[in-house]
mmCIF file of N, CA and C in Angstrom:
data_model
loop_
_atom_site.group_PDB
_atom_site.id
_atom_site.type_symbol
_atom_site.label_atom_id
_atom_site.label_comp_id
_atom_site.label_asym_id
_atom_site.label_seq_id
_atom_site.Cartn_x
_atom_site.Cartn_y
_atom_site.Cartn_z
ATOM 1 N N MET A 1 -4.793 -2.950 5.612
ATOM 2 C CA MET A 1 -5.971 -3.262 4.835
ATOM 3 C C MET A 1 -5.625 -3.559 3.375
ATOM 4 N N ALA A 2 -4.431 -3.165 2.960
ATOM 5 C CA ALA A 2 -4.047 -3.313 1.552
ATOM 6 C C ALA A 2 -3.271 -4.592 1.263
ATOM 7 N N THR A 3 -2.881 -5.350 2.287
ATOM 8 C CA THR A 3 -2.009 -6.505 2.022
ATOM 9 C C THR A 3 -2.627 -7.549 1.097
ATOM 10 N N PRO A 4 -3.911 -7.890 1.188
ATOM 11 C CA PRO A 4 -4.448 -8.851 0.220
ATOM 12 C C PRO A 4 -4.362 -8.334 -1.219
ATOM 13 N N ALA A 5 -4.644 -7.054 -1.419
ATOM 14 C CA ALA A 5 -4.562 -6.473 -2.763
ATOM 15 C C ALA A 5 -3.118 -6.449 -3.259
ATOM 16 N N ILE A 6 -2.179 -6.094 -2.387
ATOM 17 C CA ILE A 6 -0.764 -6.084 -2.780
ATOM 18 C C ILE A 6 -0.308 -7.489 -3.150
ATOM 19 N N ASN A 7 -0.721 -8.479 -2.382
ATOM 20 C CA ASN A 7 -0.358 -9.862 -2.705
ATOM 21 C C ASN A 7 -0.976 -10.296 -4.031
ATOM 22 N N ASN A 8 -2.189 -9.859 -4.323
ATOM 23 C CA ASN A 8 -2.812 -10.190 -5.611
ATOM 24 C C ASN A 8 -2.078 -9.522 -6.773
ATOM 25 N N ILE A 9 -1.602 -8.303 -6.571
ATOM 26 C CA ILE A 9 -0.790 -7.640 -7.600
ATOM 27 C C ILE A 9 0.481 -8.442 -7.847
ATOM 28 N N ALA A 10 1.146 -8.846 -6.763
ATOM 29 C CA ALA A 10 2.393 -9.609 -6.891
ATOM 30 C C ALA A 10 2.157 -10.931 -7.607
ATOM 31 N N ASN A 11 1.054 -11.591 -7.322
ATOM 32 C CA ASN A 11 0.746 -12.859 -7.995
ATOM 33 C C ASN A 11 0.402 -12.643 -9.464
ATOM 34 N N TYR A 12 -0.300 -11.575 -9.775
ATOM 35 C CA TYR A 12 -0.688 -11.280 -11.161
ATOM 36 C C TYR A 12 0.540 -11.029 -12.035
ATOM 37 N N TYR A 13 1.488 -10.264 -11.505
ATOM 38 C CA TYR A 13 2.683 -9.914 -12.273
ATOM 39 C C TYR A 13 3.836 -10.891 -12.061
ATOM 40 N N ASN A 14 3.589 -12.019 -11.443
ATOM 41 C CA ASN A 14 4.603 -13.059 -11.263
ATOM 42 C C ASN A 14 5.834 -12.538 -10.525
ATOM 43 N N GLU A 15 5.628 -12.156 -9.287
ATOM 44 C CA GLU A 15 6.695 -11.722 -8.387
ATOM 45 C C GLU A 15 7.491 -10.530 -8.925
ATOM 46 N N PRO A 16 6.851 -9.389 -9.083
ATOM 47 C CA PRO A 16 7.546 -8.194 -9.574
ATOM 48 C C PRO A 16 8.365 -7.519 -8.477
ATOM 49 N N GLU A 17 9.130 -6.524 -8.851
ATOM 50 C CA GLU A 17 9.809 -5.665 -7.890
ATOM 51 C C GLU A 17 8.762 -4.674 -7.387
ATOM 52 N N ILE A 18 8.475 -4.688 -6.095
ATOM 53 C CA ILE A 18 7.460 -3.793 -5.526
ATOM 54 C C ILE A 18 8.148 -2.713 -4.704
ATOM 55 N N ILE A 19 7.911 -1.471 -5.097
ATOM 56 C CA ILE A 19 8.445 -0.314 -4.391
ATOM 57 C C ILE A 19 7.268 0.390 -3.725
ATOM 58 N N LEU A 20 7.306 0.485 -2.407
ATOM 59 C CA LEU A 20 6.237 1.157 -1.660
ATOM 60 C C LEU A 20 6.588 2.619 -1.455
ATOM 61 N N ILE A 21 5.613 3.475 -1.665
ATOM 62 C CA ILE A 21 5.768 4.912 -1.482
ATOM 63 C C ILE A 21 4.596 5.351 -0.618
ATOM 64 N N GLY A 22 4.867 5.949 0.539
ATOM 65 C CA GLY A 22 3.755 6.348 1.386
ATOM 66 C C GLY A 22 4.199 7.049 2.641
ATOM 67 N N SER A 23 3.272 7.195 3.558
ATOM 68 C CA SER A 23 3.556 7.845 4.833
ATOM 69 C C SER A 23 4.469 6.959 5.668
ATOM 70 N N PHE A 24 5.076 7.559 6.679
ATOM 71 C CA PHE A 24 5.940 6.808 7.581
ATOM 72 C C PHE A 24 5.195 5.614 8.173
ATOM 73 N N VAL A 25 3.957 5.841 8.607
ATOM 74 C CA VAL A 25 3.177 4.780 9.251
ATOM 75 C C VAL A 25 2.881 3.645 8.277
ATOM 76 N N SER A 26 2.451 3.966 7.063
ATOM 77 C CA SER A 26 2.136 2.900 6.105
ATOM 78 C C SER A 26 3.388 2.124 5.711
ATOM 79 N N ILE A 27 4.512 2.815 5.571
ATOM 80 C CA ILE A 27 5.767 2.139 5.228
ATOM 81 C C ILE A 27 6.196 1.222 6.368
ATOM 82 N N GLU A 28 6.139 1.704 7.596
ATOM 83 C CA GLU A 28 6.516 0.872 8.745
ATOM 84 C C GLU A 28 5.645 -0.371 8.840
ATOM 85 N N THR A 29 4.383 -0.240 8.500
ATOM 86 C CA THR A 29 3.453 -1.363 8.574
ATOM 87 C C THR A 29 3.738 -2.412 7.510
ATOM 88 N N LEU A 30 4.172 -1.993 6.330
ATOM 89 C CA LEU A 30 4.274 -2.905 5.186
ATOM 90 C C LEU A 30 5.697 -3.237 4.749
ATOM 91 N N LYS A 31 6.710 -2.595 5.310
ATOM 92 C CA LYS A 31 8.070 -2.737 4.795
ATOM 93 C C LYS A 31 8.663 -4.138 4.939
ATOM 94 N N ASN A 32 8.199 -4.935 5.873
ATOM 95 C CA ASN A 32 8.752 -6.279 6.059
ATOM 96 C C ASN A 32 8.066 -7.344 5.214
ATOM 97 N N ASN A 33 7.122 -6.941 4.386
ATOM 98 C CA ASN A 33 6.493 -7.883 3.453
ATOM 99 C C ASN A 33 7.584 -8.412 2.523
ATOM 100 N N PRO A 34 7.729 -9.725 2.405
ATOM 101 C CA PRO A 34 8.805 -10.279 1.569
ATOM 102 C C PRO A 34 8.682 -9.908 0.091
ATOM 103 N N LYS A 35 7.535 -9.440 -0.334
ATOM 104 C CA LYS A 35 7.345 -9.044 -1.729
ATOM 105 C C LYS A 35 7.819 -7.609 -1.993
ATOM 106 N N VAL A 36 8.081 -6.845 -0.939
ATOM 107 C CA VAL A 36 8.512 -5.450 -1.061
ATOM 108 C C VAL A 36 10.030 -5.396 -1.167
ATOM 109 N N THR A 37 10.520 -4.700 -2.200
ATOM 110 C CA THR A 37 11.966 -4.619 -2.422
ATOM 111 C C THR A 37 12.561 -3.273 -2.019
ATOM 112 N N GLU A 38 11.730 -2.242 -1.938
ATOM 113 C CA GLU A 38 12.232 -0.902 -1.649
ATOM 114 C C GLU A 38 11.093 -0.069 -1.074
ATOM 115 N N THR A 39 11.436 0.891 -0.201
ATOM 116 C CA THR A 39 10.417 1.778 0.366
ATOM 117 C C THR A 39 10.888 3.227 0.316
ATOM 118 N N HIS A 40 9.929 4.143 0.190
ATOM 119 C CA HIS A 40 10.208 5.581 0.208
ATOM 120 C C HIS A 40 9.104 6.276 0.982
ATOM 121 N N ILE A 41 9.494 7.107 1.935
ATOM 122 C CA ILE A 41 8.519 7.869 2.710
ATOM 123 C C ILE A 41 8.175 9.137 1.942
ATOM 124 N N LEU A 42 6.899 9.347 1.759
ATOM 125 C CA LEU A 42 6.384 10.500 1.026
ATOM 126 C C LEU A 42 6.217 11.662 1.995
ATOM 127 N N GLU A 43 6.953 12.720 1.756
ATOM 128 C CA GLU A 43 6.879 13.891 2.633
ATOM 129 C C GLU A 43 5.711 14.785 2.231
ATOM 130 N N LYS A 44 5.306 15.657 3.129
ATOM 131 C CA LYS A 44 4.095 16.457 2.927
ATOM 132 C C LYS A 44 4.256 17.605 1.930
ATOM 133 N N LYS A 45 5.427 18.196 1.847
ATOM 134 C CA LYS A 45 5.610 19.374 0.991
ATOM 135 C C LYS A 45 5.495 18.998 -0.482
ATOM 136 N N TYR A 46 4.808 19.855 -1.239
ATOM 137 C CA TYR A 46 4.556 19.568 -2.653
ATOM 138 C C TYR A 46 5.845 19.495 -3.472
ATOM 139 N N MET A 47 6.836 20.318 -3.156
ATOM 140 C CA MET A 47 8.099 20.271 -3.890
ATOM 141 C C MET A 47 8.790 18.926 -3.678
ATOM 142 N N ASN A 48 8.628 18.351 -2.497
ATOM 143 C CA ASN A 48 9.220 17.041 -2.229
ATOM 144 C C ASN A 48 8.544 15.942 -3.046
ATOM 145 N N LEU A 49 7.255 16.100 -3.361
ATOM 146 C CA LEU A 49 6.572 15.142 -4.238
ATOM 147 C C LEU A 49 7.242 15.131 -5.604
ATOM 148 N N TYR A 50 7.502 16.313 -6.122
ATOM 149 C CA TYR A 50 8.149 16.451 -7.430
ATOM 150 C C TYR A 50 9.546 15.827 -7.417
ATOM 151 N N LYS A 51 10.327 16.132 -6.375
ATOM 152 C CA LYS A 51 11.692 15.601 -6.272
ATOM 153 C C LYS A 51 11.687 14.076 -6.185
ATOM 154 N N LEU A 52 10.797 13.520 -5.376
ATOM 155 C CA LEU A 52 10.749 12.070 -5.228
ATOM 156 C C LEU A 52 10.291 11.399 -6.518
ATOM 157 N N ALA A 53 9.308 11.960 -7.182
ATOM 158 C CA ALA A 53 8.839 11.387 -8.449
ATOM 159 C C ALA A 53 9.970 11.341 -9.469
ATOM 160 N N ASN A 54 10.777 12.392 -9.539
ATOM 161 C CA ASN A 54 11.918 12.406 -10.456
ATOM 162 C C ASN A 54 12.986 11.406 -10.041
ATOM 163 N N LYS A 55 13.223 11.293 -8.735
ATOM 164 C CA LYS A 55 14.237 10.370 -8.217
ATOM 165 C C LYS A 55 13.867 8.911 -8.512
ATOM 166 N N LEU A 56 12.583 8.592 -8.423
ATOM 167 C CA LEU A 56 12.141 7.205 -8.594
ATOM 168 C C LEU A 56 12.249 6.715 -10.034
ATOM 169 N N GLY A 57 12.191 7.601 -10.981
ATOM 170 C CA GLY A 57 12.271 7.176 -12.378
ATOM 171 C C GLY A 57 10.949 6.610 -12.864
ATOM 172 N N GLU A 58 11.032 5.704 -13.832
ATOM 173 C CA GLU A 58 9.824 5.188 -14.481
ATOM 174 C C GLU A 58 9.384 3.851 -13.888
ATOM 175 N N PHE A 59 8.078 3.695 -13.795
ATOM 176 C CA PHE A 59 7.469 2.445 -13.357
ATOM 177 C C PHE A 59 6.736 1.815 -14.536
ATOM 178 N N ASP A 60 6.719 0.499 -14.588
ATOM 179 C CA ASP A 60 5.905 -0.186 -15.594
ATOM 180 C C ASP A 60 4.426 0.011 -15.285
ATOM 181 N N VAL A 61 4.081 -0.095 -14.003
ATOM 182 C CA VAL A 61 2.702 0.093 -13.545
ATOM 183 C C VAL A 61 2.766 0.816 -12.202
ATOM 184 N N TYR A 62 1.818 1.723 -11.978
ATOM 185 C CA TYR A 62 1.750 2.464 -10.724
ATOM 186 C C TYR A 62 0.332 2.370 -10.168
ATOM 187 N N PHE A 63 0.220 1.970 -8.904
ATOM 188 C CA PHE A 63 -1.065 1.888 -8.207
ATOM 189 C C PHE A 63 -1.027 2.828 -7.006
ATOM 190 N N SER A 64 -2.106 3.567 -6.788
ATOM 191 C CA SER A 64 -2.235 4.380 -5.589
ATOM 192 C C SER A 64 -3.519 3.983 -4.874
ATOM 193 N N PHE A 65 -3.388 3.595 -3.621
ATOM 194 C CA PHE A 65 -4.541 3.234 -2.805
ATOM 195 C C PHE A 65 -5.136 4.460 -2.110
ATOM 196 N N ARG A 66 -4.601 5.637 -2.409
ATOM 197 C CA ARG A 66 -5.077 6.879 -1.814
ATOM 198 C C ARG A 66 -5.849 7.677 -2.858
ATOM 199 N N SER A 67 -6.784 8.515 -2.395
ATOM 200 C CA SER A 67 -7.585 9.306 -3.330
ATOM 201 C C SER A 67 -7.523 10.807 -3.040
ATOM 202 N N SER A 68 -6.589 11.226 -2.209
ATOM 203 C CA SER A 68 -6.467 12.638 -1.842
ATOM 204 C C SER A 68 -5.895 13.460 -2.999
ATOM 205 N N PHE A 69 -5.954 14.772 -2.858
ATOM 206 C CA PHE A 69 -5.380 15.655 -3.873
ATOM 207 C C PHE A 69 -3.881 15.408 -4.024
ATOM 208 N N ARG A 70 -3.174 15.274 -2.892
ATOM 209 C CA ARG A 70 -1.727 15.018 -2.944
ATOM 210 C C ARG A 70 -1.427 13.723 -3.676
ATOM 211 N N ALA A 71 -2.240 12.690 -3.448
ATOM 212 C CA ALA A 71 -2.040 11.410 -4.136
ATOM 213 C C ALA A 71 -2.282 11.555 -5.634
ATOM 214 N N LYS A 72 -3.271 12.353 -5.997
ATOM 215 C CA LYS A 72 -3.550 12.589 -7.424
ATOM 216 C C LYS A 72 -2.418 13.370 -8.077
ATOM 217 N N LEU A 73 -1.896 14.358 -7.367
ATOM 218 C CA LEU A 73 -0.767 15.125 -7.882
ATOM 219 C C LEU A 73 0.454 14.223 -8.048
ATOM 220 N N PHE A 74 0.729 13.396 -7.060
ATOM 221 C CA PHE A 74 1.884 12.499 -7.145
ATOM 222 C C PHE A 74 1.720 11.518 -8.302
ATOM 223 N N LYS A 75 0.525 11.015 -8.501
ATOM 224 C CA LYS A 75 0.269 10.120 -9.638
ATOM 225 C C LYS A 75 0.555 10.835 -10.955
ATOM 226 N N PHE A 76 0.168 12.084 -11.046
ATOM 227 C CA PHE A 76 0.437 12.879 -12.244
ATOM 228 C C PHE A 76 1.946 13.026 -12.472
ATOM 229 N N LEU A 77 2.711 13.206 -11.387
ATOM 230 C CA LEU A 77 4.153 13.410 -11.492
ATOM 231 C C LEU A 77 4.923 12.125 -11.778
ATOM 232 N N ILE A 78 4.363 10.988 -11.407
ATOM 233 C CA ILE A 78 5.028 9.693 -11.616
ATOM 234 C C ILE A 78 5.086 9.377 -13.100
ATOM 235 N N SER A 79 6.210 8.814 -13.504
ATOM 236 C CA SER A 79 6.372 8.412 -14.901
ATOM 237 C C SER A 79 5.981 6.941 -15.052
ATOM 238 N N SER A 80 4.835 6.711 -15.694
ATOM 239 C CA SER A 80 4.345 5.359 -15.955
ATOM 240 C C SER A 80 3.261 5.435 -17.017
ATOM 241 N N LYS A 81 3.253 4.462 -17.913
ATOM 242 C CA LYS A 81 2.209 4.413 -18.940
ATOM 243 C C LYS A 81 0.916 3.830 -18.388
ATOM 244 N N ASN A 82 1.013 3.086 -17.298
ATOM 245 C CA ASN A 82 -0.152 2.444 -16.686
ATOM 246 C C ASN A 82 -0.277 2.913 -15.243
ATOM 247 N N LYS A 83 -1.222 3.821 -14.987
ATOM 248 C CA LYS A 83 -1.430 4.371 -13.650
ATOM 249 C C LYS A 83 -2.866 4.103 -13.216
ATOM 250 N N TYR A 84 -3.014 3.646 -11.974
ATOM 251 C CA TYR A 84 -4.333 3.353 -11.422
ATOM 252 C C TYR A 84 -4.447 4.009 -10.053
ATOM 253 N N GLN A 85 -5.609 4.614 -9.786
ATOM 254 C CA GLN A 85 -5.820 5.271 -8.506
ATOM 255 C C GLN A 85 -7.168 4.885 -7.920
ATOM 256 N N PHE A 86 -7.153 4.579 -6.634
ATOM 257 C CA PHE A 86 -8.353 4.199 -5.905
ATOM 258 C C PHE A 86 -9.358 5.343 -5.912
ATOM 259 N N ASN A 87 -10.617 5.015 -6.165
ATOM 260 C CA ASN A 87 -11.710 5.988 -6.135
ATOM 261 C C ASN A 87 -12.643 5.604 -4.990
ATOM 262 N N LYS A 88 -12.587 6.370 -3.914
ATOM 263 C CA LYS A 88 -13.380 6.026 -2.728
ATOM 264 C C LYS A 88 -14.879 6.128 -2.972
ATOM 265 N N TYR A 89 -15.294 6.834 -4.017
ATOM 266 C CA TYR A 89 -16.719 6.961 -4.314
ATOM 267 C C TYR A 89 -17.243 5.787 -5.134
ATOM 268 N N LYS A 90 -16.358 5.090 -5.810
ATOM 269 C CA LYS A 90 -16.772 3.946 -6.620
ATOM 270 C C LYS A 90 -16.970 2.697 -5.760
ATOM 271 N N HIS A 91 -16.141 2.536 -4.773
ATOM 272 C CA HIS A 91 -16.158 1.335 -3.931
ATOM 273 C C HIS A 91 -16.752 1.700 -2.573
ATOM 274 N N ARG A 92 -18.061 1.539 -2.429
ATOM 275 C CA ARG A 92 -18.763 1.920 -1.199
ATOM 276 C C ARG A 92 -19.416 0.702 -0.543
ATOM 277 N N ASN A 93 -19.769 0.878 0.714
ATOM 278 C CA ASN A 93 -20.525 -0.123 1.478
ATOM 279 C C ASN A 93 -19.853 -1.486 1.515
ATOM 280 N N LEU A 94 -18.541 -1.488 1.557
ATOM 281 C CA LEU A 94 -17.767 -2.719 1.678
ATOM 282 C C LEU A 94 -16.711 -2.517 2.752
ATOM 283 N N HIS A 95 -16.159 -3.612 3.229
ATOM 284 C CA HIS A 95 -15.019 -3.535 4.130
ATOM 285 C C HIS A 95 -13.831 -2.979 3.350
ATOM 286 N N GLN A 96 -12.926 -2.276 4.026
ATOM 287 C CA GLN A 96 -11.795 -1.643 3.338
ATOM 288 C C GLN A 96 -10.948 -2.652 2.569
ATOM 289 N N VAL A 97 -10.784 -3.848 3.094
ATOM 290 C CA VAL A 97 -10.033 -4.892 2.382
ATOM 291 C C VAL A 97 -10.707 -5.201 1.050
ATOM 292 N N GLU A 98 -12.027 -5.323 1.063
ATOM 293 C CA GLU A 98 -12.765 -5.613 -0.172
ATOM 294 C C GLU A 98 -12.707 -4.437 -1.140
ATOM 295 N N LYS A 99 -12.762 -3.209 -0.618
ATOM 296 C CA LYS A 99 -12.663 -2.028 -1.475
ATOM 297 C C LYS A 99 -11.339 -2.023 -2.230
ATOM 298 N N TYR A 100 -10.244 -2.230 -1.502
ATOM 299 C CA TYR A 100 -8.930 -2.232 -2.142
ATOM 300 C C TYR A 100 -8.787 -3.398 -3.115
ATOM 301 N N ASN A 101 -9.301 -4.551 -2.741
ATOM 302 C CA ASN A 101 -9.203 -5.711 -3.627
ATOM 303 C C ASN A 101 -10.025 -5.501 -4.899
ATOM 304 N N ASN A 102 -11.218 -4.922 -4.768
ATOM 305 C CA ASN A 102 -12.038 -4.621 -5.946
ATOM 306 C C ASN A 102 -11.358 -3.593 -6.846
ATOM 307 N N PHE A 103 -10.678 -2.630 -6.244
ATOM 308 C CA PHE A 103 -9.912 -1.644 -7.014
ATOM 309 C C PHE A 103 -8.861 -2.341 -7.881
ATOM 310 N N ILE A 104 -8.152 -3.292 -7.309
ATOM 311 C CA ILE A 104 -7.132 -4.024 -8.077
ATOM 312 C C ILE A 104 -7.794 -4.892 -9.135
ATOM 313 N N ASN A 105 -8.870 -5.576 -8.788
ATOM 314 C CA ASN A 105 -9.582 -6.391 -9.787
ATOM 315 C C ASN A 105 -10.077 -5.531 -10.948
ATOM 316 N N ASP A 106 -10.623 -4.365 -10.660
ATOM 317 C CA ASP A 106 -11.082 -3.464 -11.721
ATOM 318 C C ASP A 106 -9.911 -2.974 -12.573
ATOM 319 N N SER A 107 -8.799 -2.661 -11.927
ATOM 320 C CA SER A 107 -7.628 -2.139 -12.637
ATOM 321 C C SER A 107 -7.009 -3.184 -13.555
ATOM 322 N N LEU A 108 -6.929 -4.420 -13.092
ATOM 323 C CA LEU A 108 -6.260 -5.482 -13.845
ATOM 324 C C LEU A 108 -7.225 -6.364 -14.628
ATOM 325 N N ASN A 109 -8.520 -6.071 -14.509
ATOM 326 C CA ASN A 109 -9.551 -6.892 -15.156
ATOM 327 C C ASN A 109 -9.427 -8.360 -14.726
ATOM 328 N N THR A 110 -9.384 -8.545 -13.407
ATOM 329 C CA THR A 110 -9.260 -9.881 -12.818
ATOM 330 C C THR A 110 -10.412 -10.105 -11.850
ATOM 331 N N ASN A 111 -10.411 -11.271 -11.219
ATOM 332 C CA ASN A 111 -11.434 -11.589 -10.234
ATOM 333 C C ASN A 111 -10.804 -12.300 -9.037
ATOM 334 N N PHE A 112 -9.699 -11.748 -8.535
ATOM 335 C CA PHE A 112 -9.036 -12.329 -7.369
ATOM 336 C C PHE A 112 -9.916 -12.167 -6.137
ATOM 337 N N SER A 113 -9.931 -13.175 -5.290
ATOM 338 C CA SER A 113 -10.613 -13.013 -4.006
ATOM 339 C C SER A 113 -9.649 -12.321 -3.047
ATOM 340 N N ALA A 114 -10.216 -11.619 -2.087
ATOM 341 C CA ALA A 114 -9.384 -10.949 -1.089
ATOM 342 C C ALA A 114 -8.869 -12.000 -0.123
ATOM 343 N N GLY A 115 -7.581 -12.139 -0.049
ATOM 344 C CA GLY A 115 -6.985 -13.096 0.881
ATOM 345 C C GLY A 115 -7.015 -12.540 2.295
ATOM 346 N N ARG A 116 -6.248 -13.165 3.143
ATOM 347 C CA ARG A 116 -6.186 -12.751 4.543
ATOM 348 C C ARG A 116 -5.288 -11.540 4.711
ATOM 349 N N LEU A 117 -5.613 -10.731 5.686
ATOM 350 C CA LEU A 117 -4.727 -9.635 6.056
ATOM 351 C C LEU A 117 -3.443 -10.213 6.623
ATOM 352 N N SER A 118 -2.337 -9.590 6.314
ATOM 353 C CA SER A 118 -1.047 -10.078 6.790
ATOM 354 C C SER A 118 -0.214 -8.917 7.297
ATOM 355 N N LEU A 119 0.429 -9.117 8.418
ATOM 356 C CA LEU A 119 1.438 -8.186 8.893
ATOM 357 C C LEU A 119 2.734 -8.961 9.018
ATOM 358 N N TYR A 120 3.776 -8.439 8.418
ATOM 359 C CA TYR A 120 5.082 -9.082 8.462
ATOM 360 C C TYR A 120 5.929 -8.282 9.430
ATOM 361 N N ARG A 121 6.440 -8.939 10.435
ATOM 362 C CA ARG A 121 7.136 -8.253 11.517
ATOM 363 C C ARG A 121 8.518 -8.821 11.691
ATOM 364 N N ASP A 122 9.454 -7.955 11.955
ATOM 365 C CA ASP A 122 10.818 -8.347 12.285
ATOM 366 C C ASP A 122 10.891 -8.463 13.806
ATOM 367 N N PHE A 123 11.014 -9.683 14.296
ATOM 368 C CA PHE A 123 11.037 -9.922 15.738
ATOM 369 C C PHE A 123 12.452 -9.983 16.307
ATOM 370 N N SER A 124 13.448 -9.544 15.565
ATOM 371 C CA SER A 124 14.831 -9.675 16.018
ATOM 372 C C SER A 124 15.109 -8.897 17.305
ATOM 373 N N GLY A 125 14.411 -7.783 17.548
ATOM 374 C CA GLY A 125 14.647 -7.004 18.754
ATOM 375 C C GLY A 125 13.645 -7.258 19.857
ATOM 376 N N VAL A 126 12.795 -8.264 19.706
ATOM 377 C CA VAL A 126 11.746 -8.534 20.682
ATOM 378 C C VAL A 126 12.132 -9.738 21.532
ATOM 379 N N ASN A 127 11.975 -9.616 22.836
ATOM 380 C CA ASN A 127 12.269 -10.715 23.740
ATOM 381 C C ASN A 127 11.074 -11.658 23.762
ATOM 382 N N THR A 128 11.120 -12.713 22.949
ATOM 383 C CA THR A 128 10.013 -13.664 22.891
ATOM 384 C C THR A 128 10.159 -14.780 23.919
ATOM 385 N N ASN A 129 11.267 -14.791 24.673
ATOM 386 C CA ASN A 129 11.452 -15.809 25.711
ATOM 387 C C ASN A 129 10.677 -15.458 26.975
ATOM 388 N N ASN A 130 10.302 -14.216 27.114
ATOM 389 C CA ASN A 130 9.557 -13.762 28.277
ATOM 390 C C ASN A 130 8.150 -14.357 28.220
ATOM 391 N N SER A 131 7.719 -14.978 29.304
ATOM 392 C CA SER A 131 6.397 -15.601 29.307
ATOM 393 C C SER A 131 5.280 -14.558 29.326
ATOM 394 N N LYS A 132 5.599 -13.338 29.725
ATOM 395 C CA LYS A 132 4.581 -12.304 29.808
ATOM 396 C C LYS A 132 5.061 -11.069 29.046
ATOM 397 N N LEU A 133 4.643 -10.950 27.792
ATOM 398 C CA LEU A 133 5.028 -9.811 26.973
ATOM 399 C C LEU A 133 4.178 -8.600 27.314
ATOM 400 N N THR A 134 4.742 -7.433 27.139
ATOM 401 C CA THR A 134 4.010 -6.189 27.312
ATOM 402 C C THR A 134 3.644 -5.671 25.933
ATOM 403 N N LEU A 135 2.356 -5.459 25.698
ATOM 404 C CA LEU A 135 1.879 -5.019 24.394
ATOM 405 C C LEU A 135 1.286 -3.627 24.485
ATOM 406 N N GLY A 136 1.499 -2.834 23.442
ATOM 407 C CA GLY A 136 0.829 -1.547 23.293
ATOM 408 C C GLY A 136 -0.113 -1.661 22.112
ATOM 409 N N ILE A 137 -1.362 -1.273 22.292
ATOM 410 C CA ILE A 137 -2.354 -1.430 21.226
ATOM 411 C C ILE A 137 -3.101 -0.118 21.037
ATOM 412 N N ASN A 138 -3.173 0.335 19.789
ATOM 413 C CA ASN A 138 -3.975 1.497 19.430
ATOM 414 C C ASN A 138 -5.022 1.009 18.444
ATOM 415 N N PRO A 139 -6.227 0.678 18.894
ATOM 416 C CA PRO A 139 -7.224 0.078 18.018
ATOM 417 C C PRO A 139 -7.934 1.061 17.099
ATOM 418 N N GLY A 140 -7.654 2.339 17.196
ATOM 419 C CA GLY A 140 -8.357 3.322 16.381
ATOM 420 C C GLY A 140 -7.890 3.331 14.940
ATOM 421 N N ALA A 141 -8.811 3.650 14.046
ATOM 422 C CA ALA A 141 -8.503 3.792 12.626
ATOM 423 C C ALA A 141 -9.544 4.710 12.015
ATOM 424 N N SER A 142 -9.237 5.251 10.870
ATOM 425 C CA SER A 142 -10.195 6.125 10.190
ATOM 426 C C SER A 142 -10.545 5.548 8.828
ATOM 427 N N TYR A 143 -11.116 4.371 8.824
ATOM 428 C CA TYR A 143 -11.471 3.700 7.581
ATOM 429 C C TYR A 143 -12.959 3.754 7.293
ATOM 430 N N GLY A 144 -13.675 4.608 7.951
ATOM 431 C CA GLY A 144 -15.101 4.734 7.666
ATOM 432 C C GLY A 144 -15.866 3.468 7.984
ATOM 433 N N ASP A 145 -16.339 2.773 6.948
ATOM 434 C CA ASP A 145 -17.193 1.599 7.123
ATOM 435 C C ASP A 145 -16.435 0.303 7.335
ATOM 436 N N ALA A 146 -15.121 0.344 7.383
ATOM 437 C CA ALA A 146 -14.338 -0.894 7.467
ATOM 438 C C ALA A 146 -14.627 -1.661 8.726
#
């Protein structure tokens, strides 16, 4: 749901170095985006948040699409003069893509439209010559009104 917003960030900053920090699932989903240069899986323990924040060093700008207590704590620990965090109470009654895109527009004082959702996949281990592929699909999500 965040790919249009991430692409708008990349376009605004003229192809910056993008480091993704998040859960295993979010990293796996977004790591093949050509705009992403580095990824870090955020572990659950609070001491690990502190260690990772110190390891990462300073960011010019930091965006968090999460609004949980852990995300707020991690934002506090991150070294950056410009930090932005998604507020789920500010962006209501919209699709999740629009919520995230509006968050970026509000943060950067821009008016980017939400582009298309994109998934970047590495197909090197997939047999695409087979006329009948076997797919596994988990359509569930917890995005509320999305």
